[in-house]
Structures are given as structure tokens and as C-alpha cells.
Short mmCIF file of C-alpha atoms in Angstrom, two decimals:
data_model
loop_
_atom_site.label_atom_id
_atom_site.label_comp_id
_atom_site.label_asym_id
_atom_site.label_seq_id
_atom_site.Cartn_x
_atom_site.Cartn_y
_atom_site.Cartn_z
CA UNK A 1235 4.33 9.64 -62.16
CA UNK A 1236 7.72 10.16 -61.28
CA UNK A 1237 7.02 12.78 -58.72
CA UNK A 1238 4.22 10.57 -56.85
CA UNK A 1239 6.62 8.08 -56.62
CA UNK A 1240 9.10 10.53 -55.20
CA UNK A 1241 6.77 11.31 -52.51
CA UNK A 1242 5.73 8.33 -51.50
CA UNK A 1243 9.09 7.14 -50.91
CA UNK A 1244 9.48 9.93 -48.78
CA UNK A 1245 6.13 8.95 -47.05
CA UNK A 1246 7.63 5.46 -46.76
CA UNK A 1247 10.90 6.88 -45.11
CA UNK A 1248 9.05 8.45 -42.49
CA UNK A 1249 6.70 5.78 -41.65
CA UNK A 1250 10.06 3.09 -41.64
CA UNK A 1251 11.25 5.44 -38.81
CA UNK A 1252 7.99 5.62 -36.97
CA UNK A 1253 8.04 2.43 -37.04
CA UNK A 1254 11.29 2.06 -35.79
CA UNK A 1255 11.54 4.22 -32.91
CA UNK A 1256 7.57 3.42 -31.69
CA UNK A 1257 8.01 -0.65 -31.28
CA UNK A 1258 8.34 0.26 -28.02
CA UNK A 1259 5.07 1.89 -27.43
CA UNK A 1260 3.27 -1.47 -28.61
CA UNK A 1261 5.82 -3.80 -27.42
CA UNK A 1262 8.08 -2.62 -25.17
CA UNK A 1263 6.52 -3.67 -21.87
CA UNK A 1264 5.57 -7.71 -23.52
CA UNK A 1265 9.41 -7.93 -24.09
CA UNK A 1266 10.70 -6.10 -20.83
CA UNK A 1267 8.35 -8.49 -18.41
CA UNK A 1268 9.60 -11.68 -20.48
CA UNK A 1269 6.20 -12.01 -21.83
CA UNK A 1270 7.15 -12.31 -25.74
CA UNK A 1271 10.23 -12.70 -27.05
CA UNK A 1272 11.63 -9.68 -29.72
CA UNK A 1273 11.36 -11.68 -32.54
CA UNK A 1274 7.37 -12.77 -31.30
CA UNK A 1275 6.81 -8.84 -30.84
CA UNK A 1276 7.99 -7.54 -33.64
CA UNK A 1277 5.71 -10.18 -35.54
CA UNK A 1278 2.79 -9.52 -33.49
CA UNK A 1279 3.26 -5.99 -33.98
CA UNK A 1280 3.64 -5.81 -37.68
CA UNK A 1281 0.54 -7.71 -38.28
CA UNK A 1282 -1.79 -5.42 -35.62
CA UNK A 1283 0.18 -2.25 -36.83
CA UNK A 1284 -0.62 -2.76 -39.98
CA UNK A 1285 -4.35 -3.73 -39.31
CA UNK A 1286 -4.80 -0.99 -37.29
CA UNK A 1287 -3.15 1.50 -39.87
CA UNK A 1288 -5.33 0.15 -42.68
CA UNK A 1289 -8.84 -0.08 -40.81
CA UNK A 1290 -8.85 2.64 -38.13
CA UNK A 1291 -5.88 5.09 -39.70
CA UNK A 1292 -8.45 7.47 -41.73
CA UNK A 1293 -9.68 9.82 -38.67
CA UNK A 1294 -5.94 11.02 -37.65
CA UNK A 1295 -4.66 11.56 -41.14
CA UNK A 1296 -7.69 13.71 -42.04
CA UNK A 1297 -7.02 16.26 -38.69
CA UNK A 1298 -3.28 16.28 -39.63
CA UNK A 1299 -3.62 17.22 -43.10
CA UNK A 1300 -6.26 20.15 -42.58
CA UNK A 1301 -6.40 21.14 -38.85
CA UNK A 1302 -2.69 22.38 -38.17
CA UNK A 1303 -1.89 24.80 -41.30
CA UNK A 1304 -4.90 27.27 -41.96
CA UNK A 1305 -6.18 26.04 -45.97
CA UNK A 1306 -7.63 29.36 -46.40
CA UNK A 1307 -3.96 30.80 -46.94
CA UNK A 1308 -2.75 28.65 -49.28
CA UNK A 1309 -5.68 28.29 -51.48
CA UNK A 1310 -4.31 31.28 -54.15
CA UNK A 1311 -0.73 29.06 -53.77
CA UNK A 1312 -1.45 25.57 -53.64
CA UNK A 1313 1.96 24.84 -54.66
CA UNK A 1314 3.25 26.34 -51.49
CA UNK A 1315 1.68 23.86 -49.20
CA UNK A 1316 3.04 20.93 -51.63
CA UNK A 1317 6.14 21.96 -50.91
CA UNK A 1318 5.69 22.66 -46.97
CA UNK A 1319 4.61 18.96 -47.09
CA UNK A 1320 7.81 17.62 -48.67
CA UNK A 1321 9.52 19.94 -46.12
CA UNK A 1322 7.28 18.17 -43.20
CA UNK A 1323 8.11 14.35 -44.56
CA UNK A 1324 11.76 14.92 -44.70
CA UNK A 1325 12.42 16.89 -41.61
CA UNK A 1326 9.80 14.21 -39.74
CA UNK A 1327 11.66 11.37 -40.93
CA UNK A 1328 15.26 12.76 -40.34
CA UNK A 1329 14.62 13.33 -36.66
CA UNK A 1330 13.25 10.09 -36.16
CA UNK A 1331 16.13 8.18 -37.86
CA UNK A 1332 18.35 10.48 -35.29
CA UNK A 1333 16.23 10.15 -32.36
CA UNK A 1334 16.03 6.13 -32.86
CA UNK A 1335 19.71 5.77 -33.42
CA UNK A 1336 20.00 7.14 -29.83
CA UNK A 1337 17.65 4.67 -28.42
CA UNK A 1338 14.84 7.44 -27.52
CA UNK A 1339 11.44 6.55 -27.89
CA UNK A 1340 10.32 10.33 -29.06
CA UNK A 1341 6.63 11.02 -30.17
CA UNK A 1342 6.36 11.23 -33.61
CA UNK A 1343 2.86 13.37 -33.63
CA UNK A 1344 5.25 16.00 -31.59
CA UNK A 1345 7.29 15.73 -34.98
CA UNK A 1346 4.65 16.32 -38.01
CA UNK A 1347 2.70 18.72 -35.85
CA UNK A 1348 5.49 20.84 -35.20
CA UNK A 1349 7.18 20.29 -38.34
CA UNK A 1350 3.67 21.69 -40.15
CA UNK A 1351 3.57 24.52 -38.30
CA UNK A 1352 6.98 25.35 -38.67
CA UNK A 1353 6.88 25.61 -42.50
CA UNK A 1354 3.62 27.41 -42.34
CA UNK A 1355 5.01 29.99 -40.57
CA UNK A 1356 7.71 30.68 -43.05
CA UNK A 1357 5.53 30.21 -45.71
CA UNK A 1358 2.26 32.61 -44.77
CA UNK A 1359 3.19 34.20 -41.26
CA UNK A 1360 1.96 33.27 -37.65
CA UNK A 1361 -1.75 33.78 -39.06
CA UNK A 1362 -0.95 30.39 -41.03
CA UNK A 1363 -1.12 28.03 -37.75
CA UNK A 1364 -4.76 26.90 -36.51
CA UNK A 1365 -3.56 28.22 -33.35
CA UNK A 1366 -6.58 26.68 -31.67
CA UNK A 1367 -6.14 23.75 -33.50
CA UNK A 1368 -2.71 23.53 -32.17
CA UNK A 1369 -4.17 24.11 -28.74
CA UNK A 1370 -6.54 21.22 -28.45
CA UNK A 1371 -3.78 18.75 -29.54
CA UNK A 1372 -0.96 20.35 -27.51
CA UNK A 1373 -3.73 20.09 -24.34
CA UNK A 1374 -4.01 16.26 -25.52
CA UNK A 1375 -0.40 15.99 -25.41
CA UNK A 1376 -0.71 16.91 -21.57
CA UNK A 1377 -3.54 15.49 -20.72
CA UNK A 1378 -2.54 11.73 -22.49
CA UNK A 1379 0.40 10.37 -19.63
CA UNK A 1380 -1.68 11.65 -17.15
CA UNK A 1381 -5.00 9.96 -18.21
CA UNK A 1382 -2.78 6.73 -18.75
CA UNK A 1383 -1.03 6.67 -15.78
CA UNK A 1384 -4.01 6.96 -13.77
CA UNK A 1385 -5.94 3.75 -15.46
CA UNK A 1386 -2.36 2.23 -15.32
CA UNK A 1387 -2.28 3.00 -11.70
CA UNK A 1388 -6.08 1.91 -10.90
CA UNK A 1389 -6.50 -1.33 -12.59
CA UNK A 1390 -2.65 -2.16 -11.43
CA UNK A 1391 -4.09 -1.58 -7.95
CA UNK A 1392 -7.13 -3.93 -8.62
CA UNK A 1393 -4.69 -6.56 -9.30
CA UNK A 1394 -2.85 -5.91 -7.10
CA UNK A 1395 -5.24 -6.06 -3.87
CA UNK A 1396 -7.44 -8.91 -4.97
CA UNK A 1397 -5.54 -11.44 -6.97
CA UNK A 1398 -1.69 -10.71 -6.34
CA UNK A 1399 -1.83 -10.51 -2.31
CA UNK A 1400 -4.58 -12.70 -1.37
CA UNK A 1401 -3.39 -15.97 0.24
CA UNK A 1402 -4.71 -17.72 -2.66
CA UNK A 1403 -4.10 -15.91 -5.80
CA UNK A 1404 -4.56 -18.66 -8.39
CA UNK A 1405 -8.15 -19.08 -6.92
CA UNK A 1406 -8.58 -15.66 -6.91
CA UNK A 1407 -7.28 -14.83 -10.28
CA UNK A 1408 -9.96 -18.23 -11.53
CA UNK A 1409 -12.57 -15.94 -9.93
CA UNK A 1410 -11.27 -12.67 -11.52
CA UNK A 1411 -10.54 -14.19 -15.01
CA UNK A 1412 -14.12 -13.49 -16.39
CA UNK A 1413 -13.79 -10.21 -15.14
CA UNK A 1414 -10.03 -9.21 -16.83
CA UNK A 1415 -11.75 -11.17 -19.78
CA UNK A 1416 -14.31 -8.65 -20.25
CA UNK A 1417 -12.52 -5.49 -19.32
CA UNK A 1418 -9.66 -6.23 -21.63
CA UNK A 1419 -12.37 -7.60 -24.60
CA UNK A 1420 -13.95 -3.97 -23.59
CA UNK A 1421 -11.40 -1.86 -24.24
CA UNK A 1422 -10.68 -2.85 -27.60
CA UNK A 1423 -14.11 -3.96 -28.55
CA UNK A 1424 -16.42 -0.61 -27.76
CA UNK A 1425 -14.04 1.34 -29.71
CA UNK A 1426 -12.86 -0.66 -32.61
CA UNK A 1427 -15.47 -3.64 -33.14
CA UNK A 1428 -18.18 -1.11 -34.66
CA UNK A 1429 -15.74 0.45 -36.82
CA UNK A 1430 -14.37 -3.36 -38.32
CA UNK A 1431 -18.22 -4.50 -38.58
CA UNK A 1432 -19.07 -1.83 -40.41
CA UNK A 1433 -16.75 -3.33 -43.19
CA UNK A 1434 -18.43 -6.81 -43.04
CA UNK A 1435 -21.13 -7.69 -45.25
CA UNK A 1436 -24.44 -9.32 -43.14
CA UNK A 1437 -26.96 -10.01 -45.51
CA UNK A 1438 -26.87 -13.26 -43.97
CA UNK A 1439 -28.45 -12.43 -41.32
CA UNK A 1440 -30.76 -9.15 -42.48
CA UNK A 1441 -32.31 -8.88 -39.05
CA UNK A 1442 -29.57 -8.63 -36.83
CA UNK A 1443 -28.64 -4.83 -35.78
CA UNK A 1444 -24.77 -4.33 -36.44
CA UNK A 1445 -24.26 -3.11 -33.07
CA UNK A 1446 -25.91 -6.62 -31.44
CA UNK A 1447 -23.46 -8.53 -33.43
CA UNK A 1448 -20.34 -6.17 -32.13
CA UNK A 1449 -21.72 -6.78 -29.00
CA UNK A 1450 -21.96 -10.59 -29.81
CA UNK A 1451 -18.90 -10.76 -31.14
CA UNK A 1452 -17.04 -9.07 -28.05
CA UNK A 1453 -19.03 -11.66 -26.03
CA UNK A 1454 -17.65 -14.64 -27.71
CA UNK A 1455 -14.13 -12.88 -27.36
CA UNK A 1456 -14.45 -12.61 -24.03
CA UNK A 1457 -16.34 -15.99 -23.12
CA UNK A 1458 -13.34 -17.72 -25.28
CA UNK A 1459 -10.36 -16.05 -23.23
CA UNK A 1460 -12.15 -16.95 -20.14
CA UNK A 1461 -12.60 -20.64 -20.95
CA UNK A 1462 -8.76 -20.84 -22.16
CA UNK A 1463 -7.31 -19.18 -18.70
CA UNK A 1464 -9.60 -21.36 -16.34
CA UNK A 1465 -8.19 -24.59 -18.86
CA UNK A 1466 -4.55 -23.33 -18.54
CA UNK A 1467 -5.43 -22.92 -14.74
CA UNK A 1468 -6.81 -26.52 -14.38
CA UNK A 1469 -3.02 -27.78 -15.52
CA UNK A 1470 -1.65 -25.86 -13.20
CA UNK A 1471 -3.56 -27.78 -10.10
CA UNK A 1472 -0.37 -28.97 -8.27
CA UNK A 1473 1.02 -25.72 -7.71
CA UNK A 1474 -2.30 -24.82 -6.59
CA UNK A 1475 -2.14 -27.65 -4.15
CA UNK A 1476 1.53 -27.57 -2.97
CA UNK A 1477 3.27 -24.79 -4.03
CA UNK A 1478 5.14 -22.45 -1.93
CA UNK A 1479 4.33 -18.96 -2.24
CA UNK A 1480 7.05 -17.16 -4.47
CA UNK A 1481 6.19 -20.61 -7.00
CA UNK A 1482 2.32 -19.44 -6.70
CA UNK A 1483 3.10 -16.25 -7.88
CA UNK A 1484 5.14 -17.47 -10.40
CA UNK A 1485 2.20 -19.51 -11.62
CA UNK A 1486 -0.03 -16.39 -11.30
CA UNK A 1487 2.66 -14.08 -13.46
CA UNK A 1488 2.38 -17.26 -15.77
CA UNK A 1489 -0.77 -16.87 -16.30
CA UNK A 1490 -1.51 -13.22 -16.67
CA UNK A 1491 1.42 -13.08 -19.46
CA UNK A 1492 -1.55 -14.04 -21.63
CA UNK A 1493 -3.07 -11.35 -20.90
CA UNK A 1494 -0.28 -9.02 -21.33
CA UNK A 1495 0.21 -10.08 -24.89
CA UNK A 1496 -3.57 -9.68 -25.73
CA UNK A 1497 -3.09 -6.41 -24.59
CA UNK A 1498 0.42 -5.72 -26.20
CA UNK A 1499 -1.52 -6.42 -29.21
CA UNK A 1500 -4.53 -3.91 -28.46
CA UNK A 1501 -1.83 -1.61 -28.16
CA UNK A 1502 0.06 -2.28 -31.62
CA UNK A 1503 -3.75 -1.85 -32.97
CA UNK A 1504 -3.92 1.52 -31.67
CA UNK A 1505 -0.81 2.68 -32.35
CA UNK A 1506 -0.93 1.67 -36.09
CA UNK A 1507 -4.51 3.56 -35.99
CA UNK A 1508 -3.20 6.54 -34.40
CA UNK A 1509 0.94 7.40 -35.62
CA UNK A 1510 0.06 6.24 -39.22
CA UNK A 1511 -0.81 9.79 -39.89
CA UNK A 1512 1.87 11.24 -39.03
CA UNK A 1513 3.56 9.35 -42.52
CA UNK A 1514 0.59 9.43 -44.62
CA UNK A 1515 -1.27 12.64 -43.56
CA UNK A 1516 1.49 15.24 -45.57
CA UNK A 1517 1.69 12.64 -48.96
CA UNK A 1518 -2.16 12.82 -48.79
CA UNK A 1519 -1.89 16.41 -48.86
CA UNK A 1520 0.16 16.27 -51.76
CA UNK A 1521 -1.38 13.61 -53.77
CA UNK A 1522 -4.77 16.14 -53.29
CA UNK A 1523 -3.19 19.10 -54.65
CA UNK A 1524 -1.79 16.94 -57.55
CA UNK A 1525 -4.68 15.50 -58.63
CA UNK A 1526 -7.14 18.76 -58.21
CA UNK A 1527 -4.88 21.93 -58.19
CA UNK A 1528 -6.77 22.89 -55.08
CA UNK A 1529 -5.91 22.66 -51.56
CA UNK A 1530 -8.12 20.61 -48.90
CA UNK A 1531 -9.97 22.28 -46.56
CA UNK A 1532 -12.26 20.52 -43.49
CA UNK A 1533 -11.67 17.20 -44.02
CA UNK A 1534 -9.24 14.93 -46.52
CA UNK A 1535 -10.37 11.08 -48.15
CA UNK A 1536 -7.44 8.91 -47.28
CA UNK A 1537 -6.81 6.79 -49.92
CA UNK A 1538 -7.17 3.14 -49.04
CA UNK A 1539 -3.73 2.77 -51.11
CA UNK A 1540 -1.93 5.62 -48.70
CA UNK A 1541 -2.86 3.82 -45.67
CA UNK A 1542 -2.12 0.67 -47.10
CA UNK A 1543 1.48 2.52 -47.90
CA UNK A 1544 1.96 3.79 -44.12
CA UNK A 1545 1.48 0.33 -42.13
CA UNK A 1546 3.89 -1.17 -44.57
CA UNK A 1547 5.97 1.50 -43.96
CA UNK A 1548 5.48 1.13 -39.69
CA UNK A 1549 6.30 -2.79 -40.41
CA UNK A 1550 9.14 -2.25 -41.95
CA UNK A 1551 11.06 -0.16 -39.72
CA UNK A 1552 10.09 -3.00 -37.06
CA UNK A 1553 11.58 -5.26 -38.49
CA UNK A 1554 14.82 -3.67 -39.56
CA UNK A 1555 15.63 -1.12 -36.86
CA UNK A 1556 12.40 -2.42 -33.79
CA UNK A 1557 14.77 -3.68 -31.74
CA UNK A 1558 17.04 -0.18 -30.71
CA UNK A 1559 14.16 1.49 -28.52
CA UNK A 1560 12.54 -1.40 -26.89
CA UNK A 1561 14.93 -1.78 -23.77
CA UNK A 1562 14.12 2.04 -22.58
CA UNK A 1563 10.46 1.27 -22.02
CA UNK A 1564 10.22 -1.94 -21.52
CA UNK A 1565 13.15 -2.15 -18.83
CA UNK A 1566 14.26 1.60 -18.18
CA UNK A 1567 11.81 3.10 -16.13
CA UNK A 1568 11.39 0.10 -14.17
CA UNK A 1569 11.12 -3.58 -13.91
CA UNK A 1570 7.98 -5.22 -15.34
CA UNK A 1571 6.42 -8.31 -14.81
CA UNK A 1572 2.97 -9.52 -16.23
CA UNK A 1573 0.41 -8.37 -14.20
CA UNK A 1574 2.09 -4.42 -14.09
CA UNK A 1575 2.70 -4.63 -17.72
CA UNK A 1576 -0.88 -5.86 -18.59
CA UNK A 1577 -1.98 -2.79 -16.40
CA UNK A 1578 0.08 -1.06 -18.39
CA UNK A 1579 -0.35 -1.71 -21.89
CA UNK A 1580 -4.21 -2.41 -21.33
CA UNK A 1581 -4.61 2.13 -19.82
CA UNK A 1582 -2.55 2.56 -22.98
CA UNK A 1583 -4.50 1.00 -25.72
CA UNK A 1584 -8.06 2.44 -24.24
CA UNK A 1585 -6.35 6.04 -24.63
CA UNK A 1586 -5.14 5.86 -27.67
CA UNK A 1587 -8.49 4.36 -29.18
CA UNK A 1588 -10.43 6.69 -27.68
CA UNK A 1589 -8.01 9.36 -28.96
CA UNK A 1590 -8.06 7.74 -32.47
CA UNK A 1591 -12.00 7.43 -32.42
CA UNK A 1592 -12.25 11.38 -31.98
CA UNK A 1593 -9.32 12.07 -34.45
CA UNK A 1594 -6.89 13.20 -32.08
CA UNK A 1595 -2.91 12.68 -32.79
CA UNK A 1596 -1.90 11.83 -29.52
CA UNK A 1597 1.41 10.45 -28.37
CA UNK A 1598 1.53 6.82 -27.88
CA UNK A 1599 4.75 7.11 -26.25
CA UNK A 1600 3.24 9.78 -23.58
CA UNK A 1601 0.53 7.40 -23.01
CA UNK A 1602 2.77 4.06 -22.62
CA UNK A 1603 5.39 6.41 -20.42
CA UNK A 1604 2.91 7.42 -18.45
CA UNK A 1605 1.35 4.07 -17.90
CA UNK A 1606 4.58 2.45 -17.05
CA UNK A 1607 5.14 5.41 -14.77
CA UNK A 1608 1.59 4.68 -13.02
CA UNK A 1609 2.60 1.17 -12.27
CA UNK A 1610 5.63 1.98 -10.94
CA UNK A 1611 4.05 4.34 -8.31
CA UNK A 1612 1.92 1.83 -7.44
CA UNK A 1613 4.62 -1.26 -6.87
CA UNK A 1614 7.53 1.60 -5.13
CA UNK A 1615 7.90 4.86 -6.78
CA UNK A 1616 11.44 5.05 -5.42
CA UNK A 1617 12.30 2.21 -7.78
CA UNK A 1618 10.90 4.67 -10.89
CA UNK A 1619 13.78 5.67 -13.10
CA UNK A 1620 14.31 9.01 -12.82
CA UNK A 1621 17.48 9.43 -14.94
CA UNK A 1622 15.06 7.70 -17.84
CA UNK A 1623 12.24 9.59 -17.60
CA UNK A 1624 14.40 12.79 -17.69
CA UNK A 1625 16.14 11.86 -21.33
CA UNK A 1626 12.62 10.49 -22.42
CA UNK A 1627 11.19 13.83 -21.42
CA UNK A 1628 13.57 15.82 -22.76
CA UNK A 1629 13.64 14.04 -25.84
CA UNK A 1630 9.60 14.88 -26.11
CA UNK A 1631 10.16 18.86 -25.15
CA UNK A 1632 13.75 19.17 -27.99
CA UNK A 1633 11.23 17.03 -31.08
CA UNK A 1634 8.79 20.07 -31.63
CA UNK A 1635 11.37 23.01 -31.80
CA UNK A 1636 13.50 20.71 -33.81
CA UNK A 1637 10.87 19.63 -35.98
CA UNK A 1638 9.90 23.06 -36.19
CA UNK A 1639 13.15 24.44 -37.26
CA UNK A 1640 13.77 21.29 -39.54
CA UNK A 1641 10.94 21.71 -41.59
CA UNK A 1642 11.10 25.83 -41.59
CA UNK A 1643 14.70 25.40 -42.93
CA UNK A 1644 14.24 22.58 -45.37
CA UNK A 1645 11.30 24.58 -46.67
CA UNK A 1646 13.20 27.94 -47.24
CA UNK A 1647 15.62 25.72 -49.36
CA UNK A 1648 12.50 24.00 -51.35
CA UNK A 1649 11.36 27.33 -52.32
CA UNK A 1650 14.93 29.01 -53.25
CA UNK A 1651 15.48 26.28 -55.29
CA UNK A 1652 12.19 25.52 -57.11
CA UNK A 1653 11.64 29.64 -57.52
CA UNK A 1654 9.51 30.08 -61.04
CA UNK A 1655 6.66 32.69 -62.21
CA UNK A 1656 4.00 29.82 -61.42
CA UNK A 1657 1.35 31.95 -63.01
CA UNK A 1658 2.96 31.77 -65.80
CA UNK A 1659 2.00 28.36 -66.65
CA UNK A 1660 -0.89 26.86 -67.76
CA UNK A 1661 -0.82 24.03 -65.61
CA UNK A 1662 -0.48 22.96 -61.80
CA UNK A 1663 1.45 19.42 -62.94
CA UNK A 1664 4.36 21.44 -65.05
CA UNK A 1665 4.97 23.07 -61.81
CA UNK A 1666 4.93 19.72 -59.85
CA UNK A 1667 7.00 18.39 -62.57
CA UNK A 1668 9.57 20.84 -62.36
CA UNK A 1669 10.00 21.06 -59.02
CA UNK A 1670 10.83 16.78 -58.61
CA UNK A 1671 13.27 17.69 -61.55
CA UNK A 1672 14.99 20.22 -59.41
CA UNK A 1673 15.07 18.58 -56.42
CA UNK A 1674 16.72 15.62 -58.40
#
């Protein structure tokens, strides 16, 4: 008992830092174009973090636990990979409490991915990485900012030619609003909505196909937005009438702040879905050899508990430490207002679901980056930060051979210290029990 609790303090430590340093992938853009205050996004986050953590956190966890360190090497030494896992929480969470008290948004899935590899080198030789594995996700790494940034830089452009420069915006953006209704409703409603119904009980109505009542349900979403912006646009009738044209755009900016924040919190969603794993994935490792002596092999059963544990973890570290990474996304790269941040965070959140839907640990902060980066090529590249982008990129390429190193070094000292004839023992939980008194 004491050593689960050990370990899931150490989970907790990691996932506090996660959720520290990534605010600003969910966030950063609402607060930077004035669309939420701090203290709004960091409550709007926690709750979608967390919901997203809980409901859609499963897929992620599972590839972290079994898909970076080959199982088939550690299944004569079980207790091996425990302790490469301990290694892999406390070198993950160390860099992240480093990296966030120097304001850089690094990507935490570069962390736990290199950090597992790192100790299962050490542990079992270069035959001990799933170097194809490793492969896909550092391809996904690549391929995430540049996926973003050109949805970022697409529907930017779409907002840009037929509601932002038209002589009458606010009449165009009344025409458009059914149309940024459904496409934002889409993005998070394809993905996610089947996944949340699936959890609903509807034996009330026995007839209707689950998939018709996502599909229902996203068209009430959408329907319901619509209604509310063409409402908010009706007050705004004398500007419409008589305003000059920088107060018209105000008015417009006004209005598609709404829109931002919807999708500010598609994007908390999907980061809580995707960078929970990186916490949870190497204490549900550990809890499985604990409980079975064995080590997991294609796939791992997140606890509902475990998630649970991560997003209050993620919500945590918003609210204690949210604030310290916020600024470099949301007003580093370059200045936001509504309509580029809603481009923005909307290419963001459809990424990272889709990367979350086929289990994929991808970077949230590559795809937000990249999306901000998108925008700003669209509204005058020569305004794009340069200086930021190079300490946010080098902050991404120093995390995995830190990580790596970390966790290889941390590791070595796990296993000096908690050295015993394990066959000698009759049982798997001696061992466990011996090593938390050690390392106490």
C-alpha cells in the first residue's frame, strides 16, 4: 500500500507539471487575443482537461505503456521495467518543473517517450526500443505543426477573404455563422461525440441508432451556437448601421471571441485526452506488474481511478503554476486577435483528436506552435517571432536527449541501490516492498 501510494504521487508530480507548462497549448491563444481572462482559462481548462483526461485518455496511455519499450525483454525481469518506470516519472516530471520555470512550453510526449527509451536501453540494450514504434511517433512529431499550420493557415484564410475584408463583415459573418457553427461543432463532434455516447445509457429510446443521436446531438450544438451569434448580432445593429470601419471590425473580433473560446475549450478537451498519458501511462505500468507479477504486452486497461488521478493532476498544476507559459504562445510568436486565434486553436484541437482517436502521443505544443505559426504567415510572416520560435524549438530538440539521459541515469541509480538476488524470493511484492523501503 505504501509503495502504490509512492507511485502515484510520483504520477501526480508529473501530471502537476504537465499541467503546468501545457496551459498554454489549450489556452494560450484565448488569453493572448483578450478573449478570456487567465483566471476564466485556467477554469475553463481544468474542467475540459479533466473531462477529456477521464473520457478520451485510455487510447494514449495504452500505446505509451506497451509500444515504446519491447515487453518481450522484460518478461523474465518484470521488476526491471517497474523500476525503468519510476526512472521515467521522475526524470519526466523534473524536466518539466525546469522547463516551466523558464517559461518554455516543451512537449511533454517528447519527455516520457524519450525518457522510456532511455532506461530501456540501459536496462536490456538497443534491442529493448520498438524502434519502429519509435518511428511512427517520431514521424507524428514531424508531421503534427505541419498538418496544423496548414488548417491554421486555410480556415484563417477563409476568414479572412469572406468575412474580415468584405465591405460588410458583420453581414457577412451573419451569413457565415451557420457555417463556423458547423465546422467548429464538427471538429469536436465526429471525433469525440461517439466516444461520450457510448457511455450514455438509451433505453429510452431503444430504436434510435447511437450514431443518429451523435449526429443529433452535434446538430442541436451547432443549430444553438448559430441562433446565439445571429441574437448577439441583432444587438449589435447600430454599429451595423453607422459604424466606421476599424469600430466594425471591432464588432466582428467581438463576436468571433465566442468562437475562440468554444474552440479554446475543444482544445483543453484534446489536450487532457492526449498528454494525460504521458503521467498515467508509466504508474499503469507499474500498478500491472504489482498486481500480476507479469509485464503487459499489446495493449494495457487504464484504470478509471488512474485517469481520474492524471486530470487532477493536469488541473492542478493549472492552477498553481498555469500562468508562467501562457505569454510565449499566446503573445510571443505573434499578436492574436479572435478570428486568427479561433483559426488557430480550432486546426489544433482537430489534430490532436484525430491523433488521440488513433492512439498517437502527439505534441500539443507542436500542433498549437504550428497553428499560431500558420496564422501568422497568413496575416505578415515578417511579423512571426523568430527569436521565439527558435527557444521554443530548441527547447523541443534538448527534451528527448535530456529525458533520455535523465531517466538512463536515474535508472542506473534505482538498480545500484535496490540490487537483491530477486529469485531468491518467493514473491514479486517483497521485492516491490523492498525497493519503496530503499528508496525511502
Amino acid at each position: 500500500m505504501l509503495f502504490t501510494i509512492f507511485v502515484c504521487c510520483l504520477a501526480l508530480y508529473v501530471a502537476c507539471n504537465l499541467g503546468a507548462n501545457d496551459v498554454a497549448n489549450s489556452m494560450g491563444t484565448s488569453v493572448g487575443s483578450k478573449a478570456v481572462t487567465l483566471k476564466q482559462a485556467i477554469v475553463i481548462a481544468g474542467v475540459l482537461e479533466f473531462t477529456g483526461a477521464v473520457l478520451f485518455g485510455r487510447q494514449v496511455s495504452s500505446t505509451l505503456a506497451t509500444s515504446i519499450a519491447n515487453p518481450d525483454l522484460f518478461v523474465s525481469q518484470p521488476q526491471t521495467l517497474l523500476l525503468g518506470m519510476i526512472a521515467v516519472l521522475i526524470s519526466c516530471g523534473l524536466w518539466l518543473q525546469i522547463a516551466t520555470a523558464k517559461n518554455l512550453p516543451v512537449a511533454s510526449s517528447h519527455a516520457v517517450v524519450g525518457a522510456i527509451a532511455g532506461f530501456s536501453w540501459v536496462a536490456a540494450g538497443s534491442q529493448a526500443v520498438k524502434w519502429s514504434a519509435l518511428g511512427s511517433i517520431s514521424l507524428a512529431w514531424v508531421v503534427t505543426p505541419v498538418v496544423s499550420a496548414s488548417v491554421a493557415a486555410g480556415f484563417y484564410l477563409l476568414i479572412k477573404r469572406w468575412i474580415l475584408q468584405q465591405d460588410k463583415p458583420l453581414i457577412q459573418l451573419e451569413q457565415w455563422m451557420p457555417w463556423l457553427s458547423l465546422i467548429l461543432v464538427s471538429v469536436f463532434g465526429v471525433i469525440v461525440l461517439p466516444t461520450v455516447v457510448e457511455t450514455i445509457p438509451l433505453d429510452f429510446l431503444p430504436d434510435v441508432p447511437r450514431h443518429d443521436f451523435s449526429l443529433g446531438l452535434g446538430g442541436m450544438a451547432a443549430l444553438s451556437i448559430t441562433l446565439v451569434g445571429w441574437r448577439r448580432l441583432a444587438n449589435e445593429s447600430i454599429a451595423i448601421e453607422s459604424a466606421t470601419s476599424a469600430k466594425t471590425q471591432e464588432v466582428v473580433e467581438r463576436q468571433l471571441a465566442r468562437f475562440q473560446l468554444l474552440s479554446a475549450c475543444c482544445v483543453a478537451f484534446a489536450h487532457g485526452s492526449n498528454d494525460v498519458g504521458n503521467a498515467i501511462a508509466p504508474l499503469a505500468t507499474i500498478l500491472y506488474i504489482q498486481s500480476t507479477s507479469t509485464v503487459p504486452q499489446s495493449s494495457l486497461e487504464i484504470p478509471m481511478w488512474v485517469l481520474v488521478l492524471g486530470g487532477v493532476g493536469i488541473v492542478t498544476g493549472l492552477a498553481i503554476w498555469g500562468k508562467q507559459v501562457i505569454a510565449t504562445i499566446g503573445e510571443g510568436i505573434i499578436k492574436l486577435e479572435p478570428s486568427s486565434g479561433f483559426a488557430a486553436e480550432l486546426a489544433t484541437a482537430a489534430t490532436i483528436l484525430i491523433a488521440s482517436s488513433y492512439g498517437l502521443p502527439v505534441s500539443t505544443s507542436h500542433a498549437l506552435v504550428g497553428a499560431v505559426v500558420g496564422v501568422g504567415v497568413i496575416k505578415n510572416w515578417r511579423d512571426v517571432s523568430l527569436s521565439t520560435l527558435r527557444s521554443i524549438g530548441l527547447a523541443w530538440i534538448v527534451t528527448i536527449p535530456i529525458s533520455n539521459l535523465l531517466s538512463a541515469g536515474i535508472f542506473t541509480m534505482l538498480r545500484y541501490f535496490t540490487t537483491f538476488p530477486f529469485d531468491r524470493s518467493p514473491s514479486l511484492v517483497n521485492h516491490l516492498e523492498s525497493i519503496f523501503h530503499r528508496l525511502i
